PDB file of C-alpha atoms in Angstrom:
ATOM      1  CA  MET V   3       0.038   0.058   0.016  1.00 60.00           C
ATOM      2  CA  ILE V   4       2.840   2.336   0.964  1.00 57.00           C
ATOM      3  CA  ALA V   5       4.598   1.452  -2.271  1.00 58.00           C
ATOM      4  CA  ARG V   6       1.419   2.192  -4.347  1.00 62.00           C
ATOM      5  CA  TRP V   7       1.073   5.398  -2.616  1.00 54.00           C
ATOM      6  CA  PHE V   8       4.626   6.475  -3.180  1.00 54.00           C
ATOM      7  CA  TRP V   9       4.489   5.434  -6.927  1.00 57.00           C
ATOM      8  CA  ARG V  10       1.263   7.491  -7.256  1.00 60.00           C
ATOM      9  CA  GLU V  11       2.830  10.528  -5.620  1.00 56.00           C
ATOM     10  CA  TRP V  12       6.101  10.111  -7.541  1.00 56.00           C
ATOM     11  CA  ARG V  13       4.203  10.377 -10.934  1.00 58.00           C
ATOM     12  CA  SER V  14       2.150  13.373  -9.809  1.00 60.00           C
ATOM     13  CA  PRO V  15       2.761  16.618 -11.840  1.00 62.00           C
ATOM     14  CA  SER V  16       3.204  18.730  -8.806  1.00 61.00           C
ATOM     15  CA  LEU V  17       6.040  16.440  -7.193  1.00 57.00           C
ATOM     16  CA  LEU V  18       7.692  16.385 -10.606  1.00 60.00           C
ATOM     17  CA  ILE V  19       7.789  20.271 -10.697  1.00 65.00           C
ATOM     18  CA  VAL V  20       9.333  20.181  -7.227  1.00 62.00           C
ATOM     19  CA  TRP V  21      11.976  17.662  -8.250  1.00 62.00           C
ATOM     20  CA  LEU V  22      12.895  19.832 -11.437  1.00 65.00           C
ATOM     21  CA  ALA V  23      13.146  22.894  -9.331  1.00 66.00           C
ATOM     22  CA  LEU V  24      15.364  21.182  -6.866  1.00 69.00           C
ATOM     23  CA  SER V  25      17.627  19.794  -9.621  1.00 68.00           C
ATOM     24  CA  LEU V  26      17.862  23.334 -11.214  1.00 70.00           C
ATOM     25  CA  ALA V  27      18.617  24.875  -7.881  1.00 70.00           C
ATOM     26  CA  VAL V  28      21.530  22.221  -7.282  1.00 67.00           C
ATOM     27  CA  ALA V  29      22.743  22.881 -11.048  1.00 65.00           C
ATOM     28  CA  CYS V  30      22.898  26.658 -10.617  1.00 62.00           C
ATOM     29  CA  VAL V  31      24.775  26.340  -7.267  1.00 63.00           C
ATOM     30  CA  LEU V  32      27.311  23.917  -8.587  1.00 61.00           C
ATOM     31  CA  ALA V  33      27.684  26.077 -11.758  1.00 58.00           C
ATOM     32  CA  LEU V  34      28.089  29.463  -9.642  1.00 59.00           C
ATOM     33  CA  GLY V  35      30.618  27.615  -7.486  1.00 55.00           C
ATOM     34  CA  SER V  36      32.642  26.703 -10.614  1.00 51.00           C
ATOM     35  CA  ILE V  37      32.375  30.283 -12.005  1.00 48.00           C
ATOM     36  CA  SER V  38      33.426  31.495  -8.542  1.00 46.00           C
ATOM     37  CA  ASP V  39      36.516  29.435  -8.484  1.00 49.00           C
ATOM     38  CA  ARG V  40      37.645  30.364 -11.873  1.00 52.00           C
ATOM     39  CA  MET V  41      37.165  33.962 -11.269  1.00 44.00           C
ATOM     40  CA  GLU V  42      39.118  33.618  -7.943  1.00 44.00           C
ATOM     41  CA  LYS V  43      41.871  32.024  -9.824  1.00 45.00           C
ATOM     42  CA  GLY V  44      41.951  34.610 -12.644  1.00 44.00           C
ATOM     43  CA  LEU V  45      41.991  37.583 -10.240  1.00 43.00           C
ATOM     44  CA  SER V  46      44.658  35.993  -8.277  1.00 46.00           C
ATOM     45  CA  GLN V  47      46.831  35.459 -11.444  1.00 48.00           C
ATOM     46  CA  GLN V  48      46.123  39.218 -12.346  1.00 61.00           C
ATOM     47  CA  SER V  49      47.092  40.309  -8.908  1.00 60.00           C
ATOM     48  CA  ARG V  50      50.416  38.488  -9.367  1.00 75.00           C
ATOM     49  CA  GLU V  51      51.042  39.974 -12.573  1.00 72.00           C
ATOM     50  CA  PHE V  52      50.102  43.414 -11.227  1.00 69.00           C
ATOM     51  CA  MET V  53      52.774  42.937  -8.568  1.00 82.00           C
ATOM     52  CA  ALA V  54      55.138  40.770 -10.591  1.00 84.00           C
ATOM     53  CA  GLY V  55      55.358  38.401  -7.594  1.00 91.00           C
ATOM     54  CA  ASP V  56      53.145  36.763  -4.736  1.00 94.00           C
ATOM     55  CA  ARG V  57      54.497  38.961  -2.117  1.00 94.00           C
ATOM     56  CA  THR V  58      56.439  42.306  -2.252  1.00 95.00           C
ATOM     57  CA  LEU V  59      58.946  43.575   0.450  1.00 96.00           C
ATOM     58  CA  ARG V  60      59.625  47.305   0.242  1.00 96.00           C
ATOM     59  CA  SER V  61      62.367  49.070   2.093  1.00 96.00           C
ATOM     60  CA  SER V  62      64.196  52.445   2.007  1.00 93.00           C
ATOM     61  CA  ARG V  63      67.432  50.636   2.376  1.00 94.00           C
ATOM     62  CA  GLU V  64      68.953  47.215   1.417  1.00 95.00           C
ATOM     63  CA  VAL V  65      67.804  44.447   3.487  1.00 97.00           C
ATOM     64  CA  PRO V  66      70.244  41.907   5.233  1.00 97.00           C
ATOM     65  CA  ALA V  67      71.522  39.224   2.993  1.00 97.00           C
ATOM     66  CA  GLU V  68      70.241  36.701   5.537  1.00 98.00           C
ATOM     67  CA  TRP V  69      66.599  37.575   4.562  1.00 98.00           C
ATOM     68  CA  ILE V  70      67.138  36.843   0.807  1.00 98.00           C
ATOM     69  CA  ALA V  71      69.121  33.542   1.710  1.00 98.00           C
ATOM     70  CA  GLN V  72      66.270  32.421   4.070  1.00 98.00           C
ATOM     71  CA  ALA V  73      63.727  33.096   1.259  1.00 98.00           C
ATOM     72  CA  ARG V  74      65.694  30.865  -1.200  1.00 97.00           C
ATOM     73  CA  LYS V  75      66.258  28.406   1.435  1.00 97.00           C
ATOM     74  CA  SER V  76      62.259  28.365   2.060  1.00 96.00           C
ATOM     75  CA  GLY V  77      61.899  27.425  -1.680  1.00 97.00           C
ATOM     76  CA  LEU V  78      60.900  30.867  -2.949  1.00 98.00           C
ATOM     77  CA  THR V  79      62.152  32.627  -5.996  1.00 98.00           C
ATOM     78  CA  VAL V  80      63.349  36.127  -5.194  1.00 98.00           C
ATOM     79  CA  GLY V  81      63.743  39.284  -7.441  1.00 97.00           C
ATOM     80  CA  GLU V  82      65.438  42.394  -6.736  1.00 98.00           C
ATOM     81  CA  GLN V  83      64.734  45.961  -7.765  1.00 98.00           C
ATOM     82  CA  LEU V  84      66.074  49.292  -6.830  1.00 98.00           C
ATOM     83  CA  SER V  85      64.524  52.719  -7.866  1.00 96.00           C
ATOM     84  CA  PHE V  86      65.944  56.176  -7.648  1.00 96.00           C
ATOM     85  CA  ALA V  87      65.951  59.590  -9.567  1.00 95.00           C
ATOM     86  CA  THR V  88      69.186  60.677 -11.325  1.00 96.00           C
ATOM     87  CA  MET V  89      70.134  62.990 -14.232  1.00 96.00           C
ATOM     88  CA  THR V  90      70.991  61.520 -17.548  1.00 98.00           C
ATOM     89  CA  PHE V  91      72.782  63.236 -20.482  1.00 97.00           C
ATOM     90  CA  ALA V  92      72.826  62.946 -24.217  1.00 97.00           C
ATOM     91  CA  GLY V  93      75.757  64.894 -24.916  1.00 94.00           C
ATOM     92  CA  ASP V  94      75.307  68.230 -23.162  1.00 94.00           C
ATOM     93  CA  THR V  95      71.555  67.738 -22.777  1.00 96.00           C
ATOM     94  CA  PRO V  96      70.548  66.765 -19.311  1.00 97.00           C
ATOM     95  CA  GLN V  97      67.184  65.256 -18.080  1.00 97.00           C
ATOM     96  CA  LEU V  98      65.833  63.801 -14.910  1.00 97.00           C
ATOM     97  CA  ALA V  99      65.035  60.171 -15.249  1.00 97.00           C
ATOM     98  CA  ASP V 100      63.173  57.856 -12.782  1.00 96.00           C
ATOM     99  CA  VAL V 101      65.510  54.847 -12.776  1.00 97.00           C
ATOM    100  CA  LYS V 102      64.322  51.249 -12.209  1.00 98.00           C
ATOM    101  CA  ALA V 103      67.107  48.759 -11.838  1.00 98.00           C
ATOM    102  CA  VAL V 104      66.163  45.064 -11.944  1.00 98.00           C
ATOM    103  CA  ASP V 105      67.899  41.849 -11.908  1.00 97.00           C
ATOM    104  CA  ASP V 106      67.788  39.085 -14.529  1.00 96.00           C
ATOM    105  CA  ARG V 107      64.865  37.370 -12.881  1.00 95.00           C
ATOM    106  CA  TYR V 108      62.478  40.277 -13.550  1.00 96.00           C
ATOM    107  CA  PRO V 109      59.552  39.905 -14.010  1.00 95.00           C
ATOM    108  CA  LEU V 110      58.681  36.925 -11.816  1.00 95.00           C
ATOM    109  CA  TYR V 111      55.052  37.197 -13.337  1.00 93.00           C
ATOM    110  CA  GLY V 112      53.638  39.108 -16.020  1.00 91.00           C
ATOM    111  CA  THR V 113      55.217  40.489 -19.286  1.00 93.00           C
ATOM    112  CA  LEU V 114      57.590  43.452 -19.747  1.00 96.00           C
ATOM    113  CA  GLU V 115      56.530  45.138 -22.965  1.00 97.00           C
ATOM    114  CA  THR V 116      59.219  46.536 -25.024  1.00 98.00           C
ATOM    115  CA  GLN V 117      60.129  47.694 -28.492  1.00 97.00           C
ATOM    116  CA  PRO V 118      61.521  45.707 -30.130  1.00 97.00           C
ATOM    117  CA  PRO V 119      59.677  42.999 -28.347  1.00 97.00           C
ATOM    118  CA  GLY V 120      61.209  40.484 -25.964  1.00 96.00           C
ATOM    119  CA  LEU V 121      63.922  42.811 -24.320  1.00 97.00           C
ATOM    120  CA  LYS V 122      65.215  42.711 -20.877  1.00 95.00           C
ATOM    121  CA  PRO V 123      67.421  44.996 -19.288  1.00 95.00           C
ATOM    122  CA  GLN V 124      70.926  43.470 -19.745  1.00 96.00           C
ATOM    123  CA  ALA V 125      74.301  44.643 -18.249  1.00 97.00           C
ATOM    124  CA  GLY V 126      75.785  47.604 -20.203  1.00 97.00           C
ATOM    125  CA  SER V 127      72.463  48.455 -21.799  1.00 98.00           C
ATOM    126  CA  VAL V 128      69.330  50.340 -20.797  1.00 98.00           C
ATOM    127  CA  LEU V 129      65.538  50.485 -21.910  1.00 99.00           C
ATOM    128  CA  LEU V 130      64.036  54.078 -22.116  1.00 98.00           C
ATOM    129  CA  ALA V 131      60.484  55.340 -22.019  1.00 98.00           C
ATOM    130  CA  PRO V 132      59.468  56.738 -25.312  1.00 98.00           C
ATOM    131  CA  ARG V 133      59.142  60.166 -23.734  1.00 97.00           C
ATOM    132  CA  LEU V 134      62.673  60.047 -22.381  1.00 97.00           C
ATOM    133  CA  MET V 135      63.765  59.149 -25.956  1.00 97.00           C
ATOM    134  CA  ALA V 136      62.044  62.213 -27.447  1.00 97.00           C
ATOM    135  CA  LEU V 137      63.265  64.604 -24.702  1.00 97.00           C
ATOM    136  CA  LEU V 138      66.787  63.568 -25.413  1.00 97.00           C
ATOM    137  CA  ASN V 139      66.505  63.039 -29.047  1.00 97.00           C
ATOM    138  CA  LEU V 140      67.726  59.613 -28.801  1.00 97.00           C
ATOM    139  CA  LYS V 141      67.079  56.379 -30.746  1.00 97.00           C
ATOM    140  CA  THR V 142      67.798  52.794 -30.283  1.00 98.00           C
ATOM    141  CA  GLY V 143      71.612  52.028 -30.668  1.00 97.00           C
ATOM    142  CA  ASP V 144      72.583  55.449 -29.293  1.00 98.00           C
ATOM    143  CA  THR V 145      74.395  55.704 -25.829  1.00 98.00           C
ATOM    144  CA  ILE V 146      73.262  57.487 -22.783  1.00 98.00           C
ATOM    145  CA  ASP V 147      75.255  58.778 -19.721  1.00 98.00           C
ATOM    146  CA  VAL V 148      73.570  57.696 -16.715  1.00 98.00           C
ATOM    147  CA  GLY V 149      75.534  59.185 -13.628  1.00 93.00           C
ATOM    148  CA  ASP V 150      79.237  58.284 -14.336  1.00 94.00           C
ATOM    149  CA  ALA V 151      78.274  55.276 -16.560  1.00 97.00           C
ATOM    150  CA  THR V 152      77.777  55.425 -20.402  1.00 98.00           C
ATOM    151  CA  LEU V 153      75.235  52.710 -21.529  1.00 98.00           C
ATOM    152  CA  ARG V 154      73.750  51.606 -24.765  1.00 98.00           C
ATOM    153  CA  ILE V 155      70.191  51.956 -25.669  1.00 98.00           C
ATOM    154  CA  ALA V 156      68.884  48.545 -26.416  1.00 98.00           C
ATOM    155  CA  GLY V 157      65.161  49.706 -27.064  1.00 98.00           C
ATOM    156  CA  GLU V 158      62.129  51.300 -25.380  1.00 98.00           C
ATOM    157  CA  VAL V 159      59.991  50.146 -22.404  1.00 98.00           C
ATOM    158  CA  ILE V 160      56.362  50.413 -23.278  1.00 96.00           C
ATOM    159  CA  GLN V 161      54.723  48.747 -20.233  1.00 95.00           C
ATOM    160  CA  GLU V 162      55.808  47.245 -17.174  1.00 95.00           C
ATOM    161  CA  PRO V 163      53.722  44.611 -15.375  1.00 92.00           C
ATOM    162  CA  ASP V 164      54.162  46.162 -12.017  1.00 89.00           C
ATOM    163  CA  ALA V 165      54.179  49.833 -12.976  1.00 82.00           C
ATOM    164  CA  GLY V 166      51.240  50.672 -10.897  1.00 66.00           C
ATOM    165  CA  PHE V 167      50.030  54.371 -10.650  1.00 56.00           C
ATOM    166  CA  ASN V 168      52.164  57.070  -9.149  1.00 61.00           C
ATOM    167  CA  PRO V 169      50.850  60.602  -9.577  1.00 59.00           C
ATOM    168  CA  PHE V 170      54.230  61.949  -8.345  1.00 57.00           C
ATOM    169  CA  GLN V 171      56.335  60.180 -10.716  1.00 69.00           C
ATOM    170  CA  MET V 172      57.069  63.116 -13.067  1.00 83.00           C
ATOM    171  CA  ALA V 173      60.356  61.879 -14.640  1.00 94.00           C
ATOM    172  CA  PRO V 174      60.269  59.408 -17.447  1.00 96.00           C
ATOM    173  CA  ARG V 175      61.502  55.839 -16.874  1.00 97.00           C
ATOM    174  CA  LEU V 176      64.823  54.349 -17.547  1.00 98.00           C
ATOM    175  CA  MET V 177      65.126  50.667 -16.904  1.00 98.00           C
ATOM    176  CA  MET V 178      68.672  49.174 -16.238  1.00 98.00           C
ATOM    177  CA  ASN V 179      70.197  46.057 -14.884  1.00 98.00           C
ATOM    178  CA  MET V 180      71.247  45.905 -11.208  1.00 98.00           C
ATOM    179  CA  ALA V 181      74.700  45.010 -12.209  1.00 97.00           C
ATOM    180  CA  ASP V 182      75.237  48.591 -13.598  1.00 98.00           C
ATOM    181  CA  VAL V 183      74.068  50.551 -10.621  1.00 97.00           C
ATOM    182  CA  ALA V 184      77.417  50.814  -8.875  1.00 96.00           C
ATOM    183  CA  LYS V 185      78.916  52.038 -12.078  1.00 96.00           C
ATOM    184  CA  THR V 186      76.624  55.056 -12.302  1.00 96.00           C
ATOM    185  CA  GLY V 187      77.714  56.419  -8.802  1.00 95.00           C
ATOM    186  CA  ALA V 188      74.241  57.733  -8.452  1.00 94.00           C
ATOM    187  CA  VAL V 189      73.475  55.594  -5.265  1.00 93.00           C
ATOM    188  CA  GLN V 190      75.466  56.904  -2.274  1.00 90.00           C
ATOM    189  CA  PRO V 191      74.994  56.766   1.691  1.00 88.00           C
ATOM    190  CA  GLY V 192      71.947  59.089   2.218  1.00 86.00           C
ATOM    191  CA  SER V 193      70.599  58.773  -1.410  1.00 90.00           C
ATOM    192  CA  ARG V 194      66.742  58.624  -1.640  1.00 92.00           C
ATOM    193  CA  VAL V 195      66.245  55.047  -2.988  1.00 96.00           C
ATOM    194  CA  ALA V 196      63.528  52.564  -2.783  1.00 96.00           C
ATOM    195  CA  TRP V 197      64.334  48.790  -2.718  1.00 97.00           C
ATOM    196  CA  ARG V 198      61.631  46.250  -3.662  1.00 97.00           C
ATOM    197  CA  TYR V 199      62.074  42.544  -3.234  1.00 98.00           C
ATOM    198  CA  LYS V 200      59.667  40.235  -5.105  1.00 97.00           C
ATOM    199  CA  PHE V 201      58.892  36.773  -3.894  1.00 97.00           C
ATOM    200  CA  ALA V 202      57.267  33.855  -5.675  1.00 96.00           C
ATOM    201  CA  GLY V 203      56.213  30.317  -4.467  1.00 96.00           C
ATOM    202  CA  ASP V 204      53.302  28.395  -3.154  1.00 95.00           C
ATOM    203  CA  ALA V 205      51.003  29.139  -0.257  1.00 94.00           C
ATOM    204  CA  GLU V 206      52.911  27.008   2.199  1.00 96.00           C
ATOM    205  CA  GLN V 207      56.223  28.456   1.453  1.00 97.00           C
ATOM    206  CA  LEU V 208      55.135  31.837   1.579  1.00 96.00           C
ATOM    207  CA  ALA V 209      53.384  31.356   5.081  1.00 95.00           C
ATOM    208  CA  ASN V 210      56.489  29.841   6.479  1.00 96.00           C
ATOM    209  CA  TYR V 211      58.757  32.603   5.234  1.00 97.00           C
ATOM    210  CA  GLU V 212      56.318  35.351   6.454  1.00 95.00           C
ATOM    211  CA  GLN V 213      56.112  33.641   9.861  1.00 95.00           C
ATOM    212  CA  TRP V 214      60.071  33.856   9.938  1.00 97.00           C
ATOM    213  CA  LEU V 215      60.151  37.389   8.458  1.00 96.00           C
ATOM    214  CA  LEU V 216      57.569  39.441  10.251  1.00 95.00           C
ATOM    215  CA  PRO V 217      59.101  39.878  13.643  1.00 95.00           C
ATOM    216  CA  LYS V 218      62.186  41.029  12.067  1.00 95.00           C
ATOM    217  CA  LEU V 219      60.602  44.149  10.065  1.00 95.00           C
ATOM    218  CA  GLY V 220      61.468  47.688  10.873  1.00 93.00           C
ATOM    219  CA  PRO V 221      59.467  50.760  10.285  1.00 93.00           C
ATOM    220  CA  GLU V 222      61.223  51.301   7.111  1.00 92.00           C
ATOM    221  CA  HIS V 223      59.818  47.993   5.859  1.00 95.00           C
ATOM    222  CA  ARG V 224      56.560  47.108   4.028  1.00 94.00           C
ATOM    223  CA  TRP V 225      55.273  43.565   3.383  1.00 94.00           C
ATOM    224  CA  ILE V 226      52.596  43.555   0.846  1.00 92.00           C
ATOM    225  CA  GLY V 227      50.326  40.716  -0.279  1.00 88.00           C
ATOM    226  CA  LEU V 228      48.250  39.940  -3.290  1.00 79.00           C
ATOM    227  CA  ASP V 229      45.230  41.648  -1.685  1.00 72.00           C
ATOM    228  CA  GLN V 230      47.403  44.687  -1.285  1.00 60.00           C
ATOM    229  CA  THR V 231      47.290  44.495   2.413  1.00 62.00           C
ATOM    230  CA  THR V 232      50.367  45.857   4.234  1.00 60.00           C
ATOM    231  CA  ALA V 233      52.202  44.316   7.217  1.00 60.00           C
ATOM    232  CA  ARG V 234      54.771  46.465   8.929  1.00 59.00           C
ATOM    233  CA  TRP V 235      57.162  45.881  11.754  1.00 53.00           C
ATOM    234  CA  ALA V 236      55.644  43.254  14.292  1.00 50.00           C
ATOM    235  CA  ASN V 237      58.540  43.655  16.923  1.00 55.00           C
ATOM    236  CA  PRO V 238      58.354  46.982  18.829  1.00 51.00           C
ATOM    237  CA  SER V 239      62.074  46.637  19.659  1.00 54.00           C
ATOM    238  CA  ASN V 240      62.749  46.903  15.861  1.00 58.00           C
ATOM    239  CA  ALA V 241      61.021  50.308  15.710  1.00 48.00           C
ATOM    240  CA  ARG V 242      63.640  51.715  18.486  1.00 42.00           C
ATOM    241  CA  SER V 243      66.733  49.737  17.067  1.00 45.00           C
ATOM    242  CA  ASN V 244      65.914  50.698  13.206  1.00 43.00           C
ATOM    243  CA  SER V 245      64.697  54.188  13.776  1.00 38.00           C
ATOM    244  CA  CYS V 246      67.253  55.919  11.525  1.00 38.00           C
ATOM    245  CA  CYS V 247      66.320  58.776   9.425  1.00 33.00           C
ATOM    246  CA  TYR V 248      65.717  56.906   6.189  1.00 32.00           C
ATOM    247  CA  PRO V 249      63.090  58.063   3.825  1.00 35.00           C
ATOM    248  CA  ARG V 250      60.137  55.646   3.514  1.00 34.00           C
ATOM    249  CA  CYS V 251      59.149  54.047   0.304  1.00 36.00           C
TER     250      CYS V 251
END
């Protein structure tokens, strides 16, 4: 009797509609979950490319070599950058440039767009923003004086993955290799510079290194994640021991 009642109810139009509605609801939830996962992964990848790394450590001075060694020991890939402003010369024509020196790993994520395509700052050469080229009336293959160094122009830098937006960056960009910074003589004790260290790795590697690093940060440091949240020094004693007059990034 129960079986006949169940079969009769199962075949009724009203119950069929309920089952169809439930099936549709479950399908929608699964589809939305899948779309949400894909969007989250896409946004995470875009954030990596925007930062050219999974994490960024900003500092107004070079960090201890131990910090970089520990990151690599943790399995992370580390890229180093140094930014500063200096005068450049084409013959007797001067022009202030915003210099960005990078190592051979740059960028860890994203693409550096150049003209000709596929260039990276190599030792002995530089990449110039088109505006700097125009201001100094230079072309690819010419040389430019950057401080005390004379470097060859390999091409133009069109777009950097981690350029961001800086309304105070008035001078045009010049990109060079970290290996040539010392030759310029532009970075001296007391110079206003900004160091940026980019880190790439999996979640566990990043978490382990972050746990090791945060207690060591001083007031001149900024530890930035993909969500653009910033961690500063976590140990109050560092604020006293590192409270030198260094400009903040």
